[in-house]
mmCIF file of C-alpha atoms in Angstrom:
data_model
loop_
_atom_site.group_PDB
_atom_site.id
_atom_site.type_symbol
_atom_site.label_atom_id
_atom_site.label_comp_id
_atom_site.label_asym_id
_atom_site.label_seq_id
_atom_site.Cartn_x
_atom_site.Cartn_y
_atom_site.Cartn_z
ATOM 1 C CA UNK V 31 0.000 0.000 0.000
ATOM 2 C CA UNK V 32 3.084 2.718 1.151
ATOM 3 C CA UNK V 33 4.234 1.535 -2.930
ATOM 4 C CA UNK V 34 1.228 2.178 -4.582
ATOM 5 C CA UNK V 35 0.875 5.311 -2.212
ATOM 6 C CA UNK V 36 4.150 6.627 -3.324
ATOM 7 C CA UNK V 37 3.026 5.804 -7.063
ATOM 8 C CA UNK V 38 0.140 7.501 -6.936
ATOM 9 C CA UNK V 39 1.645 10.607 -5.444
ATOM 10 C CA UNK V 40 4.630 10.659 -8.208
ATOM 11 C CA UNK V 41 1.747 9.968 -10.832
ATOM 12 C CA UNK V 42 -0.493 12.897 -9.458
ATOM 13 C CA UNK V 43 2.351 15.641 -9.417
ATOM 14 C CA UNK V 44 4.326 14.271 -12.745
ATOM 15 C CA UNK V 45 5.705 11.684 -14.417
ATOM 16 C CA UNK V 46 7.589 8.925 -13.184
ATOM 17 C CA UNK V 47 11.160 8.242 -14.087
ATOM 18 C CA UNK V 48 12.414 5.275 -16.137
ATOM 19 C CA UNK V 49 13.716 3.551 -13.573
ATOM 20 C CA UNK V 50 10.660 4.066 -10.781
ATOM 21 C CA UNK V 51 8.220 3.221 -13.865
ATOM 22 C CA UNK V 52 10.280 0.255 -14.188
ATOM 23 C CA UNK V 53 10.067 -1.115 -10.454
ATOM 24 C CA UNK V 54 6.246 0.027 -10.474
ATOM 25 C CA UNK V 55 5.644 -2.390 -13.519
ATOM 26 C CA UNK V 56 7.673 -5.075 -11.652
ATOM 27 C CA UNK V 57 5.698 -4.065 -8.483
ATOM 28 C CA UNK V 58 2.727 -5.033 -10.590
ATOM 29 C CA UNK V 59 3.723 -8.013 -11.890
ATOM 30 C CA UNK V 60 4.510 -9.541 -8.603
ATOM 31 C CA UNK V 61 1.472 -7.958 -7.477
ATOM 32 C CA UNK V 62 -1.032 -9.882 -10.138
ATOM 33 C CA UNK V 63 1.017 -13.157 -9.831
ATOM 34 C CA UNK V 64 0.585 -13.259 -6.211
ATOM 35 C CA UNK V 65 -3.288 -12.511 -6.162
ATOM 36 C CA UNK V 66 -3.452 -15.199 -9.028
ATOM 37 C CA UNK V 67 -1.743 -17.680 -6.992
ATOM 38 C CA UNK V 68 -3.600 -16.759 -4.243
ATOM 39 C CA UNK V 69 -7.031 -17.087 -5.949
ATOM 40 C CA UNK V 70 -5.871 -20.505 -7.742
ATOM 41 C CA UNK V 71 -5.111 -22.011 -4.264
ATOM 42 C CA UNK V 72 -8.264 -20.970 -2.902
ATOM 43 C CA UNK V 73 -9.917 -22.292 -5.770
ATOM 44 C CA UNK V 74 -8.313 -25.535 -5.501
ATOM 45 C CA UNK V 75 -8.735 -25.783 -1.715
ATOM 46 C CA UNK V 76 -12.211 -25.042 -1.226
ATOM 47 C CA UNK V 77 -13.611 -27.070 -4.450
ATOM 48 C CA UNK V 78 -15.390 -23.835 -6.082
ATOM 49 C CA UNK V 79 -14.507 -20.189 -7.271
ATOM 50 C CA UNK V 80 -13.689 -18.122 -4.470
ATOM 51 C CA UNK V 81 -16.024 -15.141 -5.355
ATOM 52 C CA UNK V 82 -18.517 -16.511 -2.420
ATOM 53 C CA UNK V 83 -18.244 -13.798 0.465
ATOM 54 C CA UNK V 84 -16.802 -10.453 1.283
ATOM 55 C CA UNK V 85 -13.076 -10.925 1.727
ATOM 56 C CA UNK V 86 -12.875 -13.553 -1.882
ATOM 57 C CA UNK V 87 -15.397 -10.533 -3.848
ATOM 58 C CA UNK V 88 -12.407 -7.859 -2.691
ATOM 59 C CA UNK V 89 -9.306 -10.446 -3.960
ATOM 60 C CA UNK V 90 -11.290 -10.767 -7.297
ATOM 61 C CA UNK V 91 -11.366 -7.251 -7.868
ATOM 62 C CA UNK V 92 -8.056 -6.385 -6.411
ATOM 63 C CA UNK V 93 -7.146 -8.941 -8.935
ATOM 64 C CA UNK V 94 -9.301 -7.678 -12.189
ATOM 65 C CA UNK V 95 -8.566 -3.788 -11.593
ATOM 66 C CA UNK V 96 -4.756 -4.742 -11.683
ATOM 67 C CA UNK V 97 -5.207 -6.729 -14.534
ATOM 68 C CA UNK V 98 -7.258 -3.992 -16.401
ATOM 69 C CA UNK V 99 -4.777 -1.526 -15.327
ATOM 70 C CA UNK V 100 -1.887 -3.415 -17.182
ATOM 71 C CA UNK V 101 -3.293 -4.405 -20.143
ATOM 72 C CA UNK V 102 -4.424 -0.240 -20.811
ATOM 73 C CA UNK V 103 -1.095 0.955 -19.481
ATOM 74 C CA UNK V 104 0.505 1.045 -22.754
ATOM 75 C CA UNK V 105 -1.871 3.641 -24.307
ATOM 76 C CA UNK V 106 -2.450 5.191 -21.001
ATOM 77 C CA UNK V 107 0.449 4.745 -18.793
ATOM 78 C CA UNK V 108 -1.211 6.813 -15.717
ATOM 79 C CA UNK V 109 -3.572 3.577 -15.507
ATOM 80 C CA UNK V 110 -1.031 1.388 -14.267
ATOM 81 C CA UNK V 111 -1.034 3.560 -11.324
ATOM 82 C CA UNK V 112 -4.683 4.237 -10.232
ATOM 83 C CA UNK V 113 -4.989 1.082 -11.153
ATOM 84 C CA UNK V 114 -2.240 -0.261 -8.694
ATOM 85 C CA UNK V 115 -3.824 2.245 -5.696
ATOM 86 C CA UNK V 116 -7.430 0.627 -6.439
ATOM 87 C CA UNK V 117 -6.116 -2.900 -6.386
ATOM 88 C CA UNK V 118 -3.774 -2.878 -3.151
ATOM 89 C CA UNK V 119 -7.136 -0.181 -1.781
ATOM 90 C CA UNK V 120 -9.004 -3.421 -2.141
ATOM 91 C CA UNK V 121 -6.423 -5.865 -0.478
ATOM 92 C CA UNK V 122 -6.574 -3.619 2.714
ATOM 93 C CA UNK V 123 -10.218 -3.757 2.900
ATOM 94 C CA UNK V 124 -10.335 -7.546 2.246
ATOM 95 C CA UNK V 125 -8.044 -7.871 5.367
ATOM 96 C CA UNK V 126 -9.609 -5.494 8.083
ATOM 97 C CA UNK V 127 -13.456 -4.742 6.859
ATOM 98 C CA UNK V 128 -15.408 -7.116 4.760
ATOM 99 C CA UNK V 129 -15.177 -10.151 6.578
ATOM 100 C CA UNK V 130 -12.756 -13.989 7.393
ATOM 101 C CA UNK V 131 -10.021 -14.956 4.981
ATOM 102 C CA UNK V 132 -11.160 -18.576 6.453
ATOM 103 C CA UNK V 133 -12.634 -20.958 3.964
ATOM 104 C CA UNK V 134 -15.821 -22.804 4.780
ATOM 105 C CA UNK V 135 -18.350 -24.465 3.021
ATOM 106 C CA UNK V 136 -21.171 -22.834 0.577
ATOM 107 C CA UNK V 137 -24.499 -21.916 1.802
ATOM 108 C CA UNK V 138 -26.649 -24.400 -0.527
ATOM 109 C CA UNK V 139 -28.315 -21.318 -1.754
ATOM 110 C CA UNK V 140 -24.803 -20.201 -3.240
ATOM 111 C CA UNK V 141 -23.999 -23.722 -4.825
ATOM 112 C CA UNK V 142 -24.639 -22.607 -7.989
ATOM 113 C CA UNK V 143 -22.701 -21.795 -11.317
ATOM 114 C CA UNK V 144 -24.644 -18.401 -11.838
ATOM 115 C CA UNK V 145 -23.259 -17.295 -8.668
ATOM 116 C CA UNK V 146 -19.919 -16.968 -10.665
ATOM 117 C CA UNK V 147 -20.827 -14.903 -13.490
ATOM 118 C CA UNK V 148 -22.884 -13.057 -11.009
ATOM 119 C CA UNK V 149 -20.254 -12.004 -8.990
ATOM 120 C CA UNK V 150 -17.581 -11.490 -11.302
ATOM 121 C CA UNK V 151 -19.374 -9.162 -13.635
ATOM 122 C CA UNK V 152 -20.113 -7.340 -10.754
ATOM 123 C CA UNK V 153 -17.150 -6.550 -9.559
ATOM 124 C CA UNK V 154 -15.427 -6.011 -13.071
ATOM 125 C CA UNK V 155 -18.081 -3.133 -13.319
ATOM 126 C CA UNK V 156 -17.463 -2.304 -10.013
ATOM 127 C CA UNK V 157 -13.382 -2.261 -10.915
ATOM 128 C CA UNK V 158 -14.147 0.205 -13.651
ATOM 129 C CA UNK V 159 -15.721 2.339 -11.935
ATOM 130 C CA UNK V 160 -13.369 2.821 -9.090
ATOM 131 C CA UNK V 161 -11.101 2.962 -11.609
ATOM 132 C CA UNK V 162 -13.221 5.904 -13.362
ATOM 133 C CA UNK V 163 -13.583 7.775 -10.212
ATOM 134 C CA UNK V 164 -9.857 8.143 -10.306
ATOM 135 C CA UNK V 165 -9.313 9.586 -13.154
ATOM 136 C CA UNK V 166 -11.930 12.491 -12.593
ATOM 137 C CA UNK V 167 -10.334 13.233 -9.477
ATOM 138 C CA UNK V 168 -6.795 12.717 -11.855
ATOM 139 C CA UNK V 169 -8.728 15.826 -14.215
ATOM 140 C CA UNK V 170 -10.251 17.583 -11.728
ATOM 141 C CA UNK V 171 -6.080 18.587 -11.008
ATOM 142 C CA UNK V 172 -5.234 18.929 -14.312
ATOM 143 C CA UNK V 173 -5.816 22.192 -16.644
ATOM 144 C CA UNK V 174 -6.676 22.159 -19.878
ATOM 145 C CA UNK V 175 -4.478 20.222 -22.724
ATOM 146 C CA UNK V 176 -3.804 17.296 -24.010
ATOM 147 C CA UNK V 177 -3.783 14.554 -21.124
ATOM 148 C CA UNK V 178 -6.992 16.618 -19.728
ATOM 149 C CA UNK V 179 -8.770 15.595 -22.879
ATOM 150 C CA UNK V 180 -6.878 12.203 -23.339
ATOM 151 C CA UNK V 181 -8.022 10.661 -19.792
ATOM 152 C CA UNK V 182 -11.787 12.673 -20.367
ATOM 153 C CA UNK V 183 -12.036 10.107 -23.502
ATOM 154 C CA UNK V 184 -10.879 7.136 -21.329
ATOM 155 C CA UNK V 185 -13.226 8.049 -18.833
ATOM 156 C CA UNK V 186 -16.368 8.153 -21.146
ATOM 157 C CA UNK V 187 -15.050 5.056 -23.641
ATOM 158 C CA UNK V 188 -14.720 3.057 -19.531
ATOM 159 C CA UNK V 189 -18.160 3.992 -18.884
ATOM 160 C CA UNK V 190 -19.827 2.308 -21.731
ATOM 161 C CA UNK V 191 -18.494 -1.465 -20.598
ATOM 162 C CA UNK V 192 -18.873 -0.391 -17.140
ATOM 163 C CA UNK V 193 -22.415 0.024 -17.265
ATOM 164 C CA UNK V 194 -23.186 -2.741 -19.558
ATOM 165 C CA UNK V 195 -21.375 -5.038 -17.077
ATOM 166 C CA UNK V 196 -23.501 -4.076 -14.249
ATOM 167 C CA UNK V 197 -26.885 -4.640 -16.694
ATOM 168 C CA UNK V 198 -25.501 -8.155 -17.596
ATOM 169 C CA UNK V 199 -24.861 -9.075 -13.655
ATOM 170 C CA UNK V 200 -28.453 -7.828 -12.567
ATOM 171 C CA UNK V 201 -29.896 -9.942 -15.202
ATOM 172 C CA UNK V 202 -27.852 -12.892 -14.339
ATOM 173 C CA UNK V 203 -28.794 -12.314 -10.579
ATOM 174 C CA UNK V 204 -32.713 -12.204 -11.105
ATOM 175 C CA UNK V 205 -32.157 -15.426 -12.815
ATOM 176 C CA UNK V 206 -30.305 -16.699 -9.999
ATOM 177 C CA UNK V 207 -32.739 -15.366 -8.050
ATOM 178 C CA UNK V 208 -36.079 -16.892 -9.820
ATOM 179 C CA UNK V 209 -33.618 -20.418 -9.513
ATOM 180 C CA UNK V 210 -32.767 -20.437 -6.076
ATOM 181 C CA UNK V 211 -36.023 -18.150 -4.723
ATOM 182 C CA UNK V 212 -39.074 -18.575 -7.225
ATOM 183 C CA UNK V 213 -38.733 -14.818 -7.694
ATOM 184 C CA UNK V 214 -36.725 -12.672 -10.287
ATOM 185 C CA UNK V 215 -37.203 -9.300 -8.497
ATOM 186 C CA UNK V 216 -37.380 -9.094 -4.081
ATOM 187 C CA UNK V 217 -36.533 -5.091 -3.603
ATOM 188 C CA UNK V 218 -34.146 -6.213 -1.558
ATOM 189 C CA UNK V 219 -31.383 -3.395 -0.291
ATOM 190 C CA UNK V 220 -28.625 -4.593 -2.348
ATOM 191 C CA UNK V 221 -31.214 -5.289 -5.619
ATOM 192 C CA UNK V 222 -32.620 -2.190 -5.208
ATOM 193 C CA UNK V 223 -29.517 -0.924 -4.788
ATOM 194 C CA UNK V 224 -27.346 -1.893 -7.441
ATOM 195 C CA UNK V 225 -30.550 -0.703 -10.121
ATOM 196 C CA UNK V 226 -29.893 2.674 -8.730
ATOM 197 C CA UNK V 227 -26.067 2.717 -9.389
ATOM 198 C CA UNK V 228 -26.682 1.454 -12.675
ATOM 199 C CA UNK V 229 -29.261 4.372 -13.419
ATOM 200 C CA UNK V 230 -27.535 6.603 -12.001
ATOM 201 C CA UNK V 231 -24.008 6.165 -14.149
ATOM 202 C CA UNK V 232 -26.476 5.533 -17.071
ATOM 203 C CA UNK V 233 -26.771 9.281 -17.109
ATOM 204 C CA UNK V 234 -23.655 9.978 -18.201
ATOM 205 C CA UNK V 235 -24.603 7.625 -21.543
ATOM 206 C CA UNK V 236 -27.196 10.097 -22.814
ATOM 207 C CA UNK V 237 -25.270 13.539 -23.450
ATOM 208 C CA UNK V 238 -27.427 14.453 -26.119
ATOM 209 C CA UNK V 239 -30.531 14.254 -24.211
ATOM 210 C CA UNK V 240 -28.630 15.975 -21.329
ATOM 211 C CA UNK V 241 -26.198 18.626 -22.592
ATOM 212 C CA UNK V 242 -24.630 19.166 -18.831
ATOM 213 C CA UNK V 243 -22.512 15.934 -19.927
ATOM 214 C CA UNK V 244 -20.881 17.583 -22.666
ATOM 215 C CA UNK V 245 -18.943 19.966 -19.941
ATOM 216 C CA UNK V 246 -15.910 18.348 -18.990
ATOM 217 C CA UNK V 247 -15.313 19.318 -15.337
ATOM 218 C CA UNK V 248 -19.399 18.384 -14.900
ATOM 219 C CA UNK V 249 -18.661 14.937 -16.230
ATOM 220 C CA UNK V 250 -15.772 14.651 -13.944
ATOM 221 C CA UNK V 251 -17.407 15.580 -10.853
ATOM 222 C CA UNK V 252 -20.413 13.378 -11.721
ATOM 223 C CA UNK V 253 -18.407 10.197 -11.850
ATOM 224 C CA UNK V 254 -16.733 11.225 -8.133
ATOM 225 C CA UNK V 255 -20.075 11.581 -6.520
ATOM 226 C CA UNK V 256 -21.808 8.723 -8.389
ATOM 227 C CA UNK V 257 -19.463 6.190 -7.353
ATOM 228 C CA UNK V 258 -20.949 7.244 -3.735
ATOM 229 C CA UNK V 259 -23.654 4.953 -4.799
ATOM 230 C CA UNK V 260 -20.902 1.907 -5.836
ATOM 231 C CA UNK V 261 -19.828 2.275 -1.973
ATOM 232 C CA UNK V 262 -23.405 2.311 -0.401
ATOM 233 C CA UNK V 263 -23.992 -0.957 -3.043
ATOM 234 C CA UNK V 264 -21.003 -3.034 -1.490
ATOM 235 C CA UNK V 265 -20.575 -1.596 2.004
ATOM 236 C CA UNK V 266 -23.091 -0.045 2.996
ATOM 237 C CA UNK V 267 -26.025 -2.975 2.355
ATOM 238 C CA UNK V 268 -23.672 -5.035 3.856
ATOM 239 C CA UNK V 269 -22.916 -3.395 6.892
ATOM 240 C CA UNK V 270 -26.239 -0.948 7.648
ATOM 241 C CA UNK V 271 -29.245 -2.180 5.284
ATOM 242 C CA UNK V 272 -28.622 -5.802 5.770
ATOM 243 C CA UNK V 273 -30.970 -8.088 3.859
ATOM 244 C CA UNK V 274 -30.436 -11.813 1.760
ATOM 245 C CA UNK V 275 -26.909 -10.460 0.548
ATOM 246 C CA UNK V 276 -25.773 -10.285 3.942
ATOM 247 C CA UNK V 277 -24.379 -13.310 3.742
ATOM 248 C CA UNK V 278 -21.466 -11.755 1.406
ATOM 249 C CA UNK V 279 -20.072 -10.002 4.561
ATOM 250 C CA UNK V 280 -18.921 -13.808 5.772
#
């Protein structure tokens, strides 16, 4: 965390120099080897993907934002860097906030291979946008020029998938849900909950129909305080709203 820390801050005031880009990018590799190692083991240890409670849904996305980040950072090296703080953001909070690193058993209701693509489509939106939050707060430092307008395209190309992704893991949960329940739709906190986030960032899709998106600094400061509603979604369901997801907290 004091690496990506130290990243982020070098990223924030300027570039980084060959060398410190270099150890970042081995910093990363290491980084994405070890959370793959420790996902395989898990995997192989418990019998099932480990996406089934809080502390496996934070390794995932620790795991897919640093992923994400590497695979854009050639185009867009800042990414390897908010990408890096997101993913070791996620680590921390795995360890001290959502819940045991123990494996147990699944809850029957969670033995099933839609709970998978549920999950991970989830968080992969989820990734995205944390990793869109960052770079409006990256803009909202920058003046105008080239990397202003650069990282602005980034941010609305991200959205697009990032949205979508969340769509395509609702549907997937009512169907887990009319499986498992007899019901596609319960208005339960984190349902209702994660059809507000996506509503909310579907906003920002329809700049024609509201010109406020087309101003830059707007956009930017939209995607900060949306992702407000990401964190309510994941934490604050969990911890204050509880409800049938409550179980992810375990």
């Amino acid at each position: 965390l004091a690496l990506s820390l130290l990243f982020c801050i070098i990223a924030f005031c300027g570039k980084e120099a060959k060398w410190l880009s270099r150890l970042h990018t081995l910093f990363c590799v290491f980084l994405a080897l070890y959370l793959t190692l420790l996902l395989a083991l898990r995997w192989y240890i418990s019998g099932h993907i480990p996406l089934s409670n809080g502390f496996e849904t934070m390794l995932f996305m620790s795991w897919a934002t640093l992923l994400l980040s590497l695979l854009m950072a050639g185009r867009m090296p800042i990414l390897k860097v908010l990408g890096t703080l997101v993913s070791t953001l996620c680590l921390l909070v795995s360890m001290i906030a959502v819940g045991s690193p123990q494996i147990t058993q699944l809850m029957p209701v969670l033995q099933s291979p839609l709970l998978s693509i549920h999950v991970a489509v989830v968080m992969l939106s989820y990734a995205l946008f944390a990793l869109i939050a960052l770079i409006a707060l990256r803009c909202l430092l920058l003046k105008d020029g080239d990397l202003l307008t650069r990282l602005t395209a980034l941010s609305r190309f991200l959205l697009y998938p990032a949205v979508a992704l969340l769509a395509i893991g609702i549907f997937v949960g009512a169907v887990w849900a009319n499986v498992s329940w007899g019901r596609y739709w319960a208005w339960d906190p984190k349902e209702v909950w994660a059809l507000i986030t996506m509503l909310v960032y579907a906003l920002a899709l329809h700049p024609r129909s509201l010109p406020w998106f087309h101003r830059t600094m707007f956009f930017h400061v939209f995607c900060i305080t949306a992702f407000i509603t990401v964190l309510i979604t994941y934490f604050g369901v969990n911890f204050l709203l509880g409800g049938m997801h409550s179980y992810a907290n375990g």
